[in-house]
Short mmCIF file of C-alpha atoms and ligand atoms in Angstrom, two decimals:
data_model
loop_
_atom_site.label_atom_id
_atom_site.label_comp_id
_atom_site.label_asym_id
_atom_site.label_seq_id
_atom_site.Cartn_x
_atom_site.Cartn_y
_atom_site.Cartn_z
CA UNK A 16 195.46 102.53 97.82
CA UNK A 17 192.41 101.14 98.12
CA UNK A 18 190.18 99.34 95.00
CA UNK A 19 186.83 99.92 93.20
CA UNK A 20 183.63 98.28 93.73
CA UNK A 21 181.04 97.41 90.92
CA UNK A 22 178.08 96.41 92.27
CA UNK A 23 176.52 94.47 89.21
CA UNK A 24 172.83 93.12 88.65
CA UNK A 25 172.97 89.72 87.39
CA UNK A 26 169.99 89.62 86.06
CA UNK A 27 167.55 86.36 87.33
CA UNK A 28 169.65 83.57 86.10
CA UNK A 29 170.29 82.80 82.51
CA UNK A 30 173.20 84.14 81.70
CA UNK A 31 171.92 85.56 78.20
CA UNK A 32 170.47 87.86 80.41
CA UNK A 33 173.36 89.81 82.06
CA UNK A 34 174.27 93.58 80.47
CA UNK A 35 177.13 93.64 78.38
CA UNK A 36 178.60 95.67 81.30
CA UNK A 37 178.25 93.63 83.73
CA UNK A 38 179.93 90.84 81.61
CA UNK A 39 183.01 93.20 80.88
CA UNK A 40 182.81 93.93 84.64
CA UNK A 41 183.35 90.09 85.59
CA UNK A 42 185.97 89.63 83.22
CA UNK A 43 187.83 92.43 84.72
CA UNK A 44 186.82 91.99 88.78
CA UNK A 45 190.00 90.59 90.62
CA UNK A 46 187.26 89.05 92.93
CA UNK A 47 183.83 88.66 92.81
CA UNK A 48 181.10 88.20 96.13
CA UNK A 49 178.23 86.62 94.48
CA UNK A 50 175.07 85.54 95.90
CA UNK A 51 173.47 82.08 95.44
CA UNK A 52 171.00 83.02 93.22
CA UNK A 53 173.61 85.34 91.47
CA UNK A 54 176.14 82.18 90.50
CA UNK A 55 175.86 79.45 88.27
CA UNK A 56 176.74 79.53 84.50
CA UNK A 57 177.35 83.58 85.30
CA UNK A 58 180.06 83.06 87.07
CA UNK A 59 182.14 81.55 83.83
CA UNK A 60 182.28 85.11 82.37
CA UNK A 61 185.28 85.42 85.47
CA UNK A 62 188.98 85.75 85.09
CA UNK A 63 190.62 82.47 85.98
CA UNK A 64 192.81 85.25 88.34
CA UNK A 65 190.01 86.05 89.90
CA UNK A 66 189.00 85.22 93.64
CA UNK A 67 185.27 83.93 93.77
CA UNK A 68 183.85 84.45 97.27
CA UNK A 69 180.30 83.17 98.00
CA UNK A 70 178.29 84.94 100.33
CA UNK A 71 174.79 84.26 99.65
CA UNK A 72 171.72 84.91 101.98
CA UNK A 73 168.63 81.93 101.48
CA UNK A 74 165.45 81.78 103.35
CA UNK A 75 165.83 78.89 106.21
CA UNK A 76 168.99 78.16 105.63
CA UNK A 77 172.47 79.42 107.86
CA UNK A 78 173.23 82.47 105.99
CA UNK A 79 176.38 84.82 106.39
CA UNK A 80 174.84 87.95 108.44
CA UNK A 81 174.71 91.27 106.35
CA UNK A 82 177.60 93.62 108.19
CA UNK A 83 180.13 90.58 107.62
CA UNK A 84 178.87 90.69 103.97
CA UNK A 85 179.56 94.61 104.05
CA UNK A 86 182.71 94.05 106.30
CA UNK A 87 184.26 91.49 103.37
CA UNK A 88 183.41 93.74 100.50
CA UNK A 89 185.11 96.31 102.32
CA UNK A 90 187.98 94.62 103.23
CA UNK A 91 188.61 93.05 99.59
CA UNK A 92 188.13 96.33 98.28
CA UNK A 93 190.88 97.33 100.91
CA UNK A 94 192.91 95.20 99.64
CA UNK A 95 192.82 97.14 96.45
CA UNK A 96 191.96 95.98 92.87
CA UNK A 97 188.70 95.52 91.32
CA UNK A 98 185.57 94.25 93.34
CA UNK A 99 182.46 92.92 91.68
CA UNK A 100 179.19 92.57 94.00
CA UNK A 101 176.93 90.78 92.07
CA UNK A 102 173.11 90.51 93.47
CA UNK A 103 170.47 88.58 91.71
CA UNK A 104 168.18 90.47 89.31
CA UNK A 105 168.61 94.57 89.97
CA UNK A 106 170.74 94.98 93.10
CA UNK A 107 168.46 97.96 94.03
CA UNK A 108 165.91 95.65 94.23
CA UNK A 109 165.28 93.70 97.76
CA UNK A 110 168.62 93.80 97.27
CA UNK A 111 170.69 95.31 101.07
CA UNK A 112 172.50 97.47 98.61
CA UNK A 113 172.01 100.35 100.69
CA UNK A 114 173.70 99.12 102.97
CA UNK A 115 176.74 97.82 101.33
CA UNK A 116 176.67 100.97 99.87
CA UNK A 117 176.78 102.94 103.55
CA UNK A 118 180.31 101.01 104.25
CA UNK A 119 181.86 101.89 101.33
CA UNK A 120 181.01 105.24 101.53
CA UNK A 121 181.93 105.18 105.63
CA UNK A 122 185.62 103.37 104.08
CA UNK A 123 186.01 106.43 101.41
CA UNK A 124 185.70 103.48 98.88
CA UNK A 125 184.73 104.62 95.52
CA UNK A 126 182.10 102.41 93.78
CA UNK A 127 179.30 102.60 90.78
CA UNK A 128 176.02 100.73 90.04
CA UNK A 129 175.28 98.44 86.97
CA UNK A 130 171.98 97.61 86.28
CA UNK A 131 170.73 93.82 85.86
CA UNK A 132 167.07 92.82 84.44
CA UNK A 133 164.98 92.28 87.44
CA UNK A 134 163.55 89.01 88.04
CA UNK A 135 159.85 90.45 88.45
CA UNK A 136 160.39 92.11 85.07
CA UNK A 137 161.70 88.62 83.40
CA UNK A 138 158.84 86.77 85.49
CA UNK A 139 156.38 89.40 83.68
CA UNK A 140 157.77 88.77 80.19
CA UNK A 141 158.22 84.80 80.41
CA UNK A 142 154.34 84.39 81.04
CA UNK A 143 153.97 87.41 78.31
CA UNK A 144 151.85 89.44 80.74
CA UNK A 145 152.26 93.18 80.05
CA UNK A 146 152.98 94.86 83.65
CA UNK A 147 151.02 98.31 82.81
CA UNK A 148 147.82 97.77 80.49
CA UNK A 149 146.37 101.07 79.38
CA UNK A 150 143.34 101.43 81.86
CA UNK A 151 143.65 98.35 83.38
CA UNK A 152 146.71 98.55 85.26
CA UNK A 153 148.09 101.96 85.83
CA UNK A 154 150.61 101.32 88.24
CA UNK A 155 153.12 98.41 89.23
CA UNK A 156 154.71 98.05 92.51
CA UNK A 157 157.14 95.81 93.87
CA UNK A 158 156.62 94.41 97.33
CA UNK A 159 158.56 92.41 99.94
CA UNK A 160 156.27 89.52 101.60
CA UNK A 161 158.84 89.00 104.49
CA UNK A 162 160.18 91.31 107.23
CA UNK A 163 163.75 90.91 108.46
CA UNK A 164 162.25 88.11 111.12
CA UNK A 165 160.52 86.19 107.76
CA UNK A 166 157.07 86.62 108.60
CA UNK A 167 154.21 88.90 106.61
CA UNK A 168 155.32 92.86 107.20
CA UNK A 169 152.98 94.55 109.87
CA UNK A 170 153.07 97.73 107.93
CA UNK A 171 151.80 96.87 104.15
CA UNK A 172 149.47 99.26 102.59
CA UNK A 173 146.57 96.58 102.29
CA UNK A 174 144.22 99.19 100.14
CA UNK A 175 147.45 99.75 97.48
CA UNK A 176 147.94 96.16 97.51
CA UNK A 177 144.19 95.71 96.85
CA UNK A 178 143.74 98.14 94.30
CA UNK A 179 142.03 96.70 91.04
CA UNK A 180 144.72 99.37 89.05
CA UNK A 181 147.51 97.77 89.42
CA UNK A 182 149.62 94.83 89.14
CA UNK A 183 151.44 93.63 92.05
CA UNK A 184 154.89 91.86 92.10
CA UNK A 185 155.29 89.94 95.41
CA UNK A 186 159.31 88.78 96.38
CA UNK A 187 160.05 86.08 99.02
CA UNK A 188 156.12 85.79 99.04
CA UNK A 189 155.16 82.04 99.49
CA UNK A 190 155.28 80.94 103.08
CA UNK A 191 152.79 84.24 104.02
CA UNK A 192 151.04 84.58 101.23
CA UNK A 193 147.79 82.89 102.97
CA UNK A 194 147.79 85.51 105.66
CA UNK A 195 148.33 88.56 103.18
CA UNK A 196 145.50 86.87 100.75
CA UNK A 197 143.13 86.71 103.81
CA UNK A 198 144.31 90.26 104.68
CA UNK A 199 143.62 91.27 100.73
CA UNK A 200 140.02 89.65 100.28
CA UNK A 201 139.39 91.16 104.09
CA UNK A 202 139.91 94.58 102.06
CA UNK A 203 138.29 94.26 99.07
CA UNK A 204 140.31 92.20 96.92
CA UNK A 205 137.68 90.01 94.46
CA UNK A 206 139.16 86.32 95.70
CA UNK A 207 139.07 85.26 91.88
CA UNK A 208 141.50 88.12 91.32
CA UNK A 209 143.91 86.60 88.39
CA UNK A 210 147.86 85.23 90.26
CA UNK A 211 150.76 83.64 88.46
CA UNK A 212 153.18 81.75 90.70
CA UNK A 213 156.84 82.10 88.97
CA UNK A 214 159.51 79.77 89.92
CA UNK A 215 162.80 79.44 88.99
CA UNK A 216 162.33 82.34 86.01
CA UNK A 217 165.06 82.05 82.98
CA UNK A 218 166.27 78.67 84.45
CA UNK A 219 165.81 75.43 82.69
CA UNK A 220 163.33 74.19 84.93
CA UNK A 221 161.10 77.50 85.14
CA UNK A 222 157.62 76.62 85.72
CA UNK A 223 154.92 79.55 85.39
CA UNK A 224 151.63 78.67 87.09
CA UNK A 225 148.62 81.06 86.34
CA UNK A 226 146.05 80.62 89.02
CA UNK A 227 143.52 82.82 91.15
CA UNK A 228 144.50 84.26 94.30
CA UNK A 229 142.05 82.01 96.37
CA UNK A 230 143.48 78.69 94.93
CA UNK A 231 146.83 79.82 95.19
CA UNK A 232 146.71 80.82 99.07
CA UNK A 233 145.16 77.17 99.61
CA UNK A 234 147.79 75.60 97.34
CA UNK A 235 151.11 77.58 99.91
CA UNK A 236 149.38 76.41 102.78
CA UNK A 237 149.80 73.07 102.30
CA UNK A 238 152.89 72.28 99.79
CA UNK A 239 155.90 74.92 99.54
CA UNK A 240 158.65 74.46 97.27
CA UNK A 241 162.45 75.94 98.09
CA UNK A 242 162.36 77.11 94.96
CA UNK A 243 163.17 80.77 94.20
CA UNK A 244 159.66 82.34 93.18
CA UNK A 245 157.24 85.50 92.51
CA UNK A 246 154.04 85.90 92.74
CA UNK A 247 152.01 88.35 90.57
CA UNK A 248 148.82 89.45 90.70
CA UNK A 249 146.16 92.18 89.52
CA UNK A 250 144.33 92.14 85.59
CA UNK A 251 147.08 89.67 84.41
CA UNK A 252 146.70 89.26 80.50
CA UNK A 253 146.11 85.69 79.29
CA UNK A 254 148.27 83.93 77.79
CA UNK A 255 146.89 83.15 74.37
C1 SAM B 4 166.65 88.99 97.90
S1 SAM B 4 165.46 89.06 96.63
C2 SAM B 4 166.42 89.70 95.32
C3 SAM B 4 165.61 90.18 94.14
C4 SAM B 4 166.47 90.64 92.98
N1 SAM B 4 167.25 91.78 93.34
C5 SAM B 4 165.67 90.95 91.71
O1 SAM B 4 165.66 92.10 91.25
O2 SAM B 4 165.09 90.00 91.16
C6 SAM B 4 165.32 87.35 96.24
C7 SAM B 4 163.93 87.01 95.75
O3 SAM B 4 163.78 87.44 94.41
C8 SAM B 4 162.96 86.53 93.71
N2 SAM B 4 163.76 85.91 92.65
C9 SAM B 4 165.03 86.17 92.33
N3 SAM B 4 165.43 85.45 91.26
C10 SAM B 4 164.36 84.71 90.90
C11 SAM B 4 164.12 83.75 89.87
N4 SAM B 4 165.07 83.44 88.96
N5 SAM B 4 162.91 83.18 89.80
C12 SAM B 4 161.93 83.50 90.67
N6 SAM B 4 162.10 84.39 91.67
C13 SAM B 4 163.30 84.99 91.77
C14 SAM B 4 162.47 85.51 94.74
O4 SAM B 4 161.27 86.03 95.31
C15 SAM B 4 163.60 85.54 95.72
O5 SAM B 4 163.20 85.04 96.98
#
């Protein structure tokens, strides 16, 4: 008979930030295929019992290839017991799930969704900026800054991303940031438009940089950090 897969949002690092569910979920997961932003101090909320299985994806580094990801969550789940998938921040966020969630269903594997705190959302609240600000920023929207090759997406909606409404969350944004920010003045975008560069958000060595998006696409192309990071941008409030 074959097992049950949680697929649990971990939330963007600091353990006081996981769901009470998804902490009863890793005490009761017989195995657990975490990702490498998804592990650390989270993982000590596991059974001793239980099998931990790293299988985490990290820009320019070897990474295990997504259908052997979905292949092993299928097979443990095979293998019956409980599964936990934990992704970093909201799994439904940048996060494959859809396709993890395609072999289960193609395996007749039964499985359910638990929410984490995204790390765009804890990015937002460490450097106390509001998302939405009534008139100022109508609309948030959450946007990838690599394709499946690592370089800018061909197909972003410059005049959204442009738009003086709203605040905009970039993921996996650093190394082509400079070409989208030359794409984004190109279209309108005021160059002194207000950026915060988030690293490492909820960890001990978090560092929240407010800048302008001009300086900021001169600062990524010269010096890069591997750290994990967001940018935001759009009518950020200041920090007081
Ligand atoms: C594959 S995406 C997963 C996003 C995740 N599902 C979420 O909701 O936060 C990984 C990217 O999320 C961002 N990220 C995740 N955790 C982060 C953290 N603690 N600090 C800064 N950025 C983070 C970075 O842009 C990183 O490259």
């Amino acid at each position: 008979m074959s097992g049950f897969v949680s697929f649990v949002g971990s939330g963007p690092g600091d353990p006081e930030l996981l769901t009470l569910k998804a902490v009863d979920r890793l005490k009761a997961a017989d195995a657990i295929l975490f990702d490498d932003l998804s592990s650390g101090p989270i993982l000590e909320h596991a059974s001793a019992k239980a099998d931990l299985v790293g299988v985490g994806k990290r820009a320019g580094r070897p990474s295990p290839k997504q259908h052997h990801v979905s292949q092993l969550l299928v097979d443990y789940a095979k293998a019956g017991g409980h599964v936990v998938r934990l992704k970093s921040g909201d799994s439904g966020i940048f996060g494959r799930l859809e396709e993890e969630i395609d072999a289960l269903r193609a395996a007749g594997i039964e499985f359910e969704i638990i929410p984490g705190v995204t790390s765009a959302c804890a990015a937002a609240a460490a450097a106390q900026i509001p998302l939405t600000r009534r008139l100022l920023a109508r609309r948030v929207q959450f946007v990838t800054g690599h394709d499946v090759a690592g370089a800018l997406p061909g197909d972003l909606h410059l005049q959204s991303l442009a738009d003086p409404g709203a605040t905009t969350v970039l993921f996996m944004p650093k190394r082509t940031f400079p070409a989208l920010a030359e794409k984004l003045f190109a279209t309108g975008l005021r160059p002194d438009c207000p950026a915060l560069l988030a690293e490492n958000v909820s960890h001990p060595d978090q560092t929240l940089q407010r800048t302008t998006m001009a300086a900021l696409a001169d600062q990524l192309s010269n010096e890069i950090s591997s750290a994990p990071g967001l940018i935001l941008f759009g009518e950020l409030a200041e920090t007081p």
